[in-house]
Amino acid sequence: MGDLHSQMEGHVAAGDWRNAEALAQQAADNGDASFLHGLAHQREEAGDLEHAEALYWKAFQTGATGALTSLAMSHDRSGNEEKAVALCQRAAGLGDSTALLLLGFHQEQAGNHEAADVLYQQAADGGHPEAQWQRIRMLETAGDQQGAETLAQQMVGTSVGPFIGDSSSIGNFTILSSGPGLANASPLCRLALLREETGNRSDAEALAQQAASNGNTSVLASLAHTRMYAGDLAGLETLAQQVVQTGNGDALYEVARALDRAGHREGAEALYRQALDAGAPDAWFRLARLRAAAGAWADVEALTNQALEDGDPRALQEMARLREWAGDVSGAEQVWRKVLESGDPTAMVRLVGLRARAGDREGAEGLAQQAIGLGNSIDILSGLAKRWEGAGLREAAGRLYAQAAEAGDPTALRRLAWLRETAGDRESAEALAQQAADDGSGTALYGP
């Protein structure tokens, strides 16, 4: 079906709806109505509601029961609430859980919470991942916080996911999805974040602790990042104290990152160390970066050596990047050479860049040739040539472009032709450009 999908998408991109529909119908005849359903969406997005509706009906009639709910959403987006609800009722009668969820929203907006709760429960029984959360959210927003919390606690060990399907509304009631980073989170986690958003921070922390005690420590990290973005350093520090009690490496690491981004370096270092002890794999590098910023290179080397002993293959590379970041060119080169000795030929590319930045043209060019000999791409020559060209070293750039072209880089000919053109040597430029065109290096004969 992959080829059929590609062909259909090609017809859609070309505006050839007739052939796209023919292919979708072919798939439906073979038992797969999803192509018709998808094409209906595309027709709707293109503004052709009449043909979109016809395709939704075709998809429904050939087996895509969800197409009826999609058609309901389409009518809702067009402002025809009455027809949207009628279609949802028909789809719900066929067991479509999304239609049941939408009808629940409709009843909730009308103030019929009891009827809405029944529909949400039916949607949950039908397997909709969002339905139970909507029951909790409805209780919470209606002021029944105890009821919301009780229901969330009853669902410990389960997860609720974001809405799957179209983003839509029934009667202008927008479907809610889970917050960032909490797709498929536990109900307690999401309730904690909802209370945080409404300013009830003490309850948010209490619920987060309950969730963490059941293994859902990610909510503490989510609360930490929420407070970091809000500039609430005091609240962030309170959470940091709580997350220490969990001993969970991932949670410690995420809260440490929040403290780090908030500028609380001392607190971040302490948590990174605890996260490292708890087994968080990236904590050592974040801690090493803070120690590098403080100029404590003995600590950075100790952390790197420990990471190497623990089998982290990135350790030397990260150490080299930290040296570069700190402006220690000599130290970075020493570490990159160790990386090279460890069997990673790409380290030579970094060495070329360091020599170039240091103004050592001869050293950079020599290393570039060695890098190609070690199996690195010939692009390194053109890259170095562009650097020389940018620095105004046109002769050196031209020489490297020529070497790159001889080594098989067709774009280097175009660049060399451009250099000759801008230097006033039009005859040579045109000859090189024609050679590049003959080699199939691109659509333009030459240019920047």
Coordinates of C-alpha atoms in Angstrom, one line a residue:
M1 CA 0.0 0.0 0.0
G2 CA 3.0 2.3 0.4
D3 CA 3.4 2.7 -3.4
L4 CA -0.4 3.4 -3.7
H5 CA -0.2 6.0 -1.0
S6 CA 2.8 7.7 -2.7
Q7 CA 0.9 7.7 -6.0
M8 CA -2.2 9.2 -4.5
E9 CA -0.2 11.9 -2.7
G10 CA 1.5 12.8 -6.0
H11 CA -1.9 13.2 -7.6
V12 CA -3.1 15.4 -4.7
A13 CA 0.0 17.6 -4.9
A14 CA -0.7 18.1 -8.6
G15 CA -4.3 18.9 -7.9
D16 CA -5.4 15.8 -9.8
W17 CA -8.3 14.8 -7.4
R18 CA -9.9 12.5 -9.9
N19 CA -7.0 10.1 -10.2
A20 CA -6.3 10.4 -6.5
E21 CA -9.9 9.3 -5.8
A22 CA -9.7 6.5 -8.3
L23 CA -6.6 5.1 -6.4
A24 CA -8.4 5.5 -3.0
Q25 CA -11.4 3.7 -4.4
Q26 CA -9.2 0.9 -5.6
A27 CA -7.8 0.5 -2.1
A28 CA -11.3 0.5 -0.7
D29 CA -12.4 -2.2 -3.1
N30 CA -9.5 -4.2 -1.7
G31 CA -10.7 -3.8 1.8
D32 CA -8.9 -0.6 2.9
A33 CA -11.2 2.4 3.2
S34 CA -8.6 4.5 5.1
F35 CA -7.4 6.0 1.8
L36 CA -10.9 7.4 1.1
H37 CA -11.1 8.7 4.7
G38 CA -7.7 10.4 4.4
L39 CA -8.6 11.9 1.0
A40 CA -11.8 13.3 2.5
H41 CA -9.7 15.2 5.1
Q42 CA -7.5 16.6 2.3
R43 CA -10.5 17.7 0.3
E44 CA -11.9 19.4 3.4
E45 CA -8.5 21.1 4.1
A46 CA -8.5 22.3 0.5
G47 CA -11.9 24.0 1.1
D48 CA -13.9 21.7 -1.0
L49 CA -16.5 20.7 1.6
E50 CA -19.0 19.3 -0.9
H51 CA -16.6 16.7 -2.3
A52 CA -15.2 16.1 1.2
E53 CA -18.6 15.1 2.5
A54 CA -19.2 12.8 -0.4
L55 CA -15.8 11.1 0.3
Y56 CA -16.5 10.8 4.0
W57 CA -19.8 9.0 3.1
K58 CA -18.0 6.7 0.7
A59 CA -15.4 5.9 3.3
F60 CA -18.1 5.1 5.9
Q61 CA -20.0 3.0 3.5
T62 CA -17.0 0.9 2.6
G63 CA -15.9 0.1 6.1
A64 CA -14.3 3.2 7.7
T65 CA -16.7 3.7 10.6
G66 CA -14.6 6.6 12.0
A67 CA -15.3 8.6 8.8
L68 CA -18.8 9.3 10.1
T69 CA -17.4 11.0 13.2
S70 CA -14.9 12.9 11.0
L71 CA -17.9 14.1 9.0
A72 CA -19.6 15.2 12.2
M73 CA -16.4 17.2 13.1
S74 CA -16.4 18.7 9.6
H75 CA -20.0 20.0 10.1
D76 CA -19.1 21.3 13.5
R77 CA -16.2 23.3 12.1
S78 CA -18.6 24.7 9.6
G79 CA -21.0 25.8 12.4
N80 CA -23.6 23.2 11.8
E81 CA -23.9 21.9 15.3
E82 CA -27.2 20.2 14.9
K83 CA -26.0 18.0 12.1
A84 CA -22.7 17.4 13.8
V85 CA -24.5 16.1 16.9
A86 CA -26.9 14.0 14.8
L87 CA -24.0 12.3 13.0
C88 CA -22.1 11.7 16.3
Q89 CA -25.2 10.1 17.7
R90 CA -25.4 7.8 14.7
A91 CA -21.7 7.0 14.9
A92 CA -22.0 6.4 18.7
G93 CA -24.8 3.9 18.0
L94 CA -22.2 2.0 16.0
G95 CA -19.8 1.9 18.9
D96 CA -17.5 4.8 17.9
S97 CA -15.8 5.9 21.1
T98 CA -14.7 9.3 19.7
A99 CA -18.3 10.1 18.9
L100 CA -19.3 9.2 22.4
L101 CA -16.6 11.5 23.8
L102 CA -17.7 14.3 21.6
L103 CA -21.3 13.8 22.7
G104 CA -20.1 13.9 26.3
F105 CA -18.5 17.3 25.6
H106 CA -21.8 18.5 24.1
Q107 CA -23.7 17.5 27.2
E108 CA -21.1 19.0 29.5
Q109 CA -21.3 22.3 27.8
A110 CA -25.1 22.3 28.1
G111 CA -24.6 21.7 31.8
N112 CA -25.8 18.1 31.8
H113 CA -22.9 16.7 33.8
E114 CA -24.7 13.5 34.7
A115 CA -25.4 12.7 31.1
A116 CA -21.9 13.7 30.1
D117 CA -20.4 11.4 32.7
V118 CA -22.4 8.5 31.3
L119 CA -21.2 9.2 27.8
Y120 CA -17.5 9.6 28.9
Q121 CA -17.8 6.3 30.7
Q122 CA -19.2 4.7 27.6
A123 CA -16.3 6.1 25.6
A124 CA -13.8 4.8 28.1
D125 CA -15.5 1.3 28.0
G126 CA -15.1 1.6 24.2
G127 CA -11.4 2.1 24.6
H128 CA -10.9 5.8 24.1
P129 CA -7.7 6.8 25.9
E130 CA -8.9 10.3 26.8
A131 CA -12.3 9.6 28.2
Q132 CA -11.5 8.8 31.9
W133 CA -9.4 11.9 32.1
Q134 CA -12.3 14.0 30.9
R135 CA -14.5 12.6 33.7
I136 CA -11.8 13.8 36.2
R137 CA -11.4 17.1 34.5
M138 CA -15.2 17.7 34.5
L139 CA -15.4 17.1 38.2
E140 CA -12.4 19.3 38.9
T141 CA -13.6 22.3 36.8
A142 CA -17.1 21.9 38.4
G143 CA -15.6 22.4 41.8
D144 CA -15.7 18.8 43.0
Q145 CA -12.0 18.5 43.7
Q146 CA -12.4 15.7 46.1
G147 CA -14.4 13.7 43.6
A148 CA -11.8 14.4 40.9
E149 CA -9.0 13.3 43.2
T150 CA -10.9 10.1 44.3
L151 CA -11.5 9.1 40.7
A152 CA -7.8 9.8 39.8
Q153 CA -6.6 7.7 42.7
Q154 CA -8.9 4.8 41.7
M155 CA -7.1 4.8 38.3
V156 CA -3.6 4.5 39.8
G157 CA -1.7 2.1 37.6
T158 CA -3.5 3.2 34.5
S159 CA -2.6 6.0 32.0
V160 CA -4.7 8.4 30.0
G161 CA -3.5 9.5 26.6
P162 CA -4.0 12.6 24.5
F163 CA -7.0 12.8 22.2
I164 CA -6.4 10.7 19.1
G165 CA -7.8 12.1 15.8
D166 CA -8.9 15.5 14.7
S167 CA -8.7 18.5 17.0
S168 CA -12.4 19.5 17.0
S169 CA -15.2 20.9 19.1
I170 CA -18.9 20.2 19.5
G171 CA -20.8 23.4 20.2
N172 CA -17.5 25.3 20.4
F173 CA -16.3 23.1 23.2
T174 CA -12.7 22.3 22.3
I175 CA -11.3 18.9 23.0
L176 CA -8.4 19.1 25.5
S177 CA -5.3 17.1 25.2
S178 CA -2.6 16.3 27.7
G179 CA 0.1 18.8 28.6
P180 CA 3.6 18.9 27.1
G181 CA 5.7 15.8 28.0
L182 CA 2.8 14.0 29.7
A183 CA 1.2 12.1 26.9
N184 CA -0.1 8.8 28.4
A185 CA 0.6 10.1 31.9
S186 CA -1.3 8.9 34.9
P187 CA -4.5 10.7 35.9
L188 CA -2.8 11.9 39.1
C189 CA 0.0 13.5 37.1
R190 CA -2.4 15.4 34.9
L191 CA -4.6 16.5 37.8
A192 CA -1.5 17.8 39.6
L193 CA -0.6 19.8 36.5
L194 CA -4.1 21.1 36.2
R195 CA -4.0 22.3 39.8
E196 CA -0.6 23.9 39.2
E197 CA -2.1 25.8 36.2
T198 CA -5.0 27.1 38.3
G199 CA -2.6 28.3 41.1
N200 CA -3.3 25.6 43.6
R201 CA 0.3 24.8 44.1
S202 CA 0.2 23.0 47.5
D203 CA -2.3 20.5 46.2
A204 CA -0.3 20.1 43.0
E205 CA 2.7 19.2 45.0
A206 CA 0.7 16.7 47.2
L207 CA -0.7 15.0 44.1
A208 CA 2.7 14.9 42.4
Q209 CA 4.1 13.2 45.5
Q210 CA 1.3 10.6 45.4
A211 CA 2.0 10.0 41.7
A212 CA 5.8 9.8 42.4
S213 CA 5.2 7.2 45.1
N214 CA 3.4 5.1 42.5
G215 CA 6.4 5.4 40.1
N216 CA 5.2 8.4 38.1
T217 CA 8.1 10.7 39.0
S218 CA 8.0 12.6 35.7
V219 CA 5.2 14.9 37.0
L220 CA 7.7 16.4 39.5
A221 CA 10.0 17.2 36.6
S222 CA 7.1 18.7 34.7
L223 CA 6.1 20.9 37.7
A224 CA 9.7 22.0 38.0
H225 CA 9.9 23.1 34.4
T226 CA 6.5 24.9 34.7
R227 CA 7.9 26.9 37.7
M228 CA 11.2 27.5 36.0
Y229 CA 9.4 29.1 33.0
A230 CA 7.2 31.2 35.5
G231 CA 10.4 32.4 37.2
D232 CA 9.3 30.9 40.5
L233 CA 12.7 30.0 42.0
A234 CA 11.3 29.5 45.5
G235 CA 8.7 27.1 44.2
L236 CA 11.4 25.3 42.2
E237 CA 13.6 24.9 45.2
T238 CA 10.7 23.4 47.2
L239 CA 10.2 20.8 44.5
A240 CA 13.9 20.1 44.4
Q241 CA 13.8 19.2 48.1
Q242 CA 10.8 16.9 47.4
V243 CA 12.4 15.2 44.4
V244 CA 15.5 14.3 46.5
Q245 CA 13.3 12.2 48.6
T246 CA 12.2 10.1 45.6
G247 CA 15.8 9.1 44.8
N248 CA 14.7 8.7 41.2
G249 CA 17.6 9.5 38.8
D250 CA 15.5 10.7 35.9
A251 CA 13.4 13.1 38.1
L252 CA 16.6 14.4 39.8
Y253 CA 18.1 15.0 36.5
E254 CA 15.1 16.9 35.1
V255 CA 14.7 19.1 38.1
A256 CA 18.4 19.8 38.1
R257 CA 18.1 21.0 34.5
A258 CA 15.3 23.3 35.5
L259 CA 17.4 24.7 38.3
D260 CA 20.3 25.0 35.8
R261 CA 18.2 26.9 33.3
A262 CA 16.9 29.2 36.1
G263 CA 20.5 30.2 36.9
H264 CA 20.6 28.3 40.2
R265 CA 23.9 26.7 39.5
E266 CA 24.8 25.6 43.0
G267 CA 21.4 23.7 43.5
A268 CA 21.7 22.3 40.0
E269 CA 25.2 20.9 40.7
A270 CA 24.0 19.2 43.9
L271 CA 21.1 17.6 42.1
Y272 CA 23.2 16.6 39.1
R273 CA 25.5 14.8 41.5
Q274 CA 22.7 12.9 43.1
A275 CA 21.2 12.1 39.7
L276 CA 24.5 10.7 38.6
D277 CA 24.7 8.5 41.8
A278 CA 21.1 7.4 41.0
G279 CA 22.1 6.3 37.5
A280 CA 20.9 9.1 35.2
P281 CA 23.1 8.6 32.1
D282 CA 23.5 12.3 31.0
A283 CA 23.9 13.8 34.4
W284 CA 27.7 13.6 34.3
F285 CA 27.9 15.8 31.2
R286 CA 25.6 18.5 32.5
L287 CA 27.7 18.5 35.7
A288 CA 30.9 18.6 33.7
R289 CA 29.7 21.6 31.8
L290 CA 29.0 23.5 35.0
R291 CA 32.4 22.6 36.4
A292 CA 34.0 23.6 33.1
A293 CA 32.2 27.0 33.3
A294 CA 33.8 27.4 36.7
G295 CA 37.2 26.5 35.3
A296 CA 37.4 23.3 37.5
W297 CA 39.1 21.2 34.8
A298 CA 40.3 18.6 37.3
D299 CA 36.7 17.9 38.1
V300 CA 35.8 17.7 34.4
E301 CA 38.5 15.2 33.8
A302 CA 37.5 13.1 36.8
L303 CA 33.9 13.0 35.5
T304 CA 35.0 12.2 32.0
N305 CA 37.3 9.4 33.2
Q306 CA 34.5 8.0 35.3
A307 CA 32.1 8.1 32.3
L308 CA 34.7 6.2 30.3
E309 CA 35.0 3.6 33.0
D310 CA 31.3 3.3 33.0
G311 CA 31.4 2.6 29.3
D312 CA 30.0 5.8 27.9
P313 CA 31.4 6.1 24.3
R314 CA 30.6 9.8 24.2
A315 CA 32.8 10.7 27.1
L316 CA 36.0 11.8 25.3
Q317 CA 34.0 13.6 22.6
E318 CA 32.0 15.6 25.2
M319 CA 35.2 16.5 27.0
A320 CA 36.7 17.8 23.7
R321 CA 33.6 19.8 23.0
L322 CA 33.7 21.3 26.5
R323 CA 37.3 22.4 25.9
E324 CA 36.3 24.0 22.6
W325 CA 33.3 25.7 24.3
A326 CA 35.7 27.1 26.9
G327 CA 38.0 28.4 24.1
D328 CA 40.8 26.0 25.1
V329 CA 42.0 25.2 21.6
S330 CA 45.1 23.4 22.6
G331 CA 43.3 21.3 25.2
A332 CA 40.5 20.5 22.7
E333 CA 43.1 19.3 20.1
Q334 CA 44.7 17.0 22.7
V335 CA 41.4 15.4 23.5
W336 CA 40.3 15.1 19.9
R337 CA 43.6 13.4 19.1
K338 CA 42.7 10.9 21.8
V339 CA 39.3 10.4 20.2
L340 CA 41.1 9.8 16.9
E341 CA 43.4 7.2 18.5
S342 CA 40.4 5.5 19.9
G343 CA 39.3 4.7 16.4
D344 CA 36.9 7.5 15.4
P345 CA 38.2 9.0 12.1
T346 CA 35.6 11.8 12.3
A347 CA 37.7 13.5 15.0
M348 CA 40.0 14.6 12.3
V349 CA 37.3 16.9 10.9
R350 CA 37.1 18.7 14.3
L351 CA 40.9 19.0 14.3
V352 CA 40.8 20.6 10.8
G353 CA 38.2 23.1 12.1
L354 CA 40.3 23.9 15.2
R355 CA 43.5 24.5 13.1
A356 CA 41.5 26.7 10.7
R357 CA 40.0 28.8 13.5
A358 CA 43.5 29.2 14.9
G359 CA 44.7 30.6 11.5
D360 CA 47.0 27.7 10.7
R361 CA 46.1 27.3 7.1
E362 CA 48.9 24.9 6.3
G363 CA 48.1 22.7 9.3
A364 CA 44.4 22.7 8.5
E365 CA 45.0 21.7 4.8
G366 CA 47.4 19.0 5.8
L367 CA 44.9 17.5 8.3
A368 CA 42.1 17.8 5.7
Q369 CA 44.1 15.6 3.3
Q370 CA 44.7 13.1 6.2
A371 CA 41.0 13.1 7.0
I372 CA 40.1 12.1 3.5
G373 CA 42.8 9.4 3.7
L374 CA 41.0 8.1 6.8
G375 CA 37.7 7.8 5.0
N376 CA 36.1 11.1 5.7
S377 CA 34.0 12.8 3.0
I378 CA 35.8 14.8 0.3
D379 CA 33.4 17.6 1.3
I380 CA 35.9 18.6 4.0
L381 CA 38.1 20.2 1.2
S382 CA 35.2 22.3 -0.1
G383 CA 34.2 23.2 3.4
L384 CA 37.8 24.4 4.1
A385 CA 37.8 26.2 0.7
K386 CA 34.6 28.1 1.7
R387 CA 36.2 29.1 4.9
W388 CA 39.3 30.5 3.1
E389 CA 36.9 32.2 0.5
G390 CA 35.0 33.9 3.4
A391 CA 38.3 35.1 4.8
G392 CA 39.2 36.7 1.5
L393 CA 41.9 34.1 0.7
R394 CA 40.6 33.6 -2.9
E395 CA 43.8 32.0 -4.2
A396 CA 43.9 29.4 -1.4
A397 CA 40.2 28.8 -1.8
G398 CA 40.6 28.2 -5.5
R399 CA 43.4 25.8 -5.0
L400 CA 41.3 23.7 -2.6
Y401 CA 38.3 23.8 -4.8
A402 CA 40.4 22.4 -7.6
Q403 CA 41.7 19.6 -5.4
A404 CA 38.2 18.8 -4.3
A405 CA 37.0 18.7 -7.9
E406 CA 39.8 16.4 -8.8
A407 CA 38.9 14.2 -5.9
G408 CA 35.3 13.9 -7.3
D409 CA 33.3 16.7 -5.7
P410 CA 31.3 18.1 -8.6
T411 CA 30.0 21.2 -6.7
A412 CA 33.6 22.3 -6.2
L413 CA 33.8 23.0 -10.0
R414 CA 30.9 25.4 -9.7
R415 CA 32.5 27.3 -6.8
L416 CA 35.8 27.5 -8.7
A417 CA 34.0 28.8 -11.7
W418 CA 32.3 31.4 -9.6
L419 CA 35.6 32.5 -8.2
R420 CA 37.1 32.9 -11.7
E421 CA 34.0 34.8 -12.9
T422 CA 34.2 37.3 -10.0
A423 CA 37.9 37.7 -10.6
G424 CA 37.2 38.7 -14.2
D425 CA 38.4 35.5 -15.8
R426 CA 35.2 34.9 -17.7
E427 CA 36.7 32.5 -20.3
S428 CA 38.0 30.2 -17.6
A429 CA 34.8 30.5 -15.6
E430 CA 32.7 29.4 -18.6
A431 CA 34.9 26.4 -19.3
L432 CA 34.7 25.2 -15.7
A433 CA 31.0 25.9 -15.6
Q434 CA 30.5 23.8 -18.7
Q435 CA 32.6 21.0 -17.3
A436 CA 30.5 21.1 -14.1
A437 CA 27.3 21.0 -16.2
D438 CA 28.6 18.0 -18.2
D439 CA 29.3 16.3 -14.9
G440 CA 25.7 16.9 -13.7
S441 CA 26.6 19.1 -10.7
G442 CA 23.4 21.1 -10.6
T443 CA 20.9 23.2 -12.4
A444 CA 22.9 26.4 -12.4
L445 CA 26.1 26.5 -14.3
Y446 CA 27.8 28.4 -11.6
G447 CA 27.0 30.7 -8.7
P448 CA 27.4 31.2 -5.0

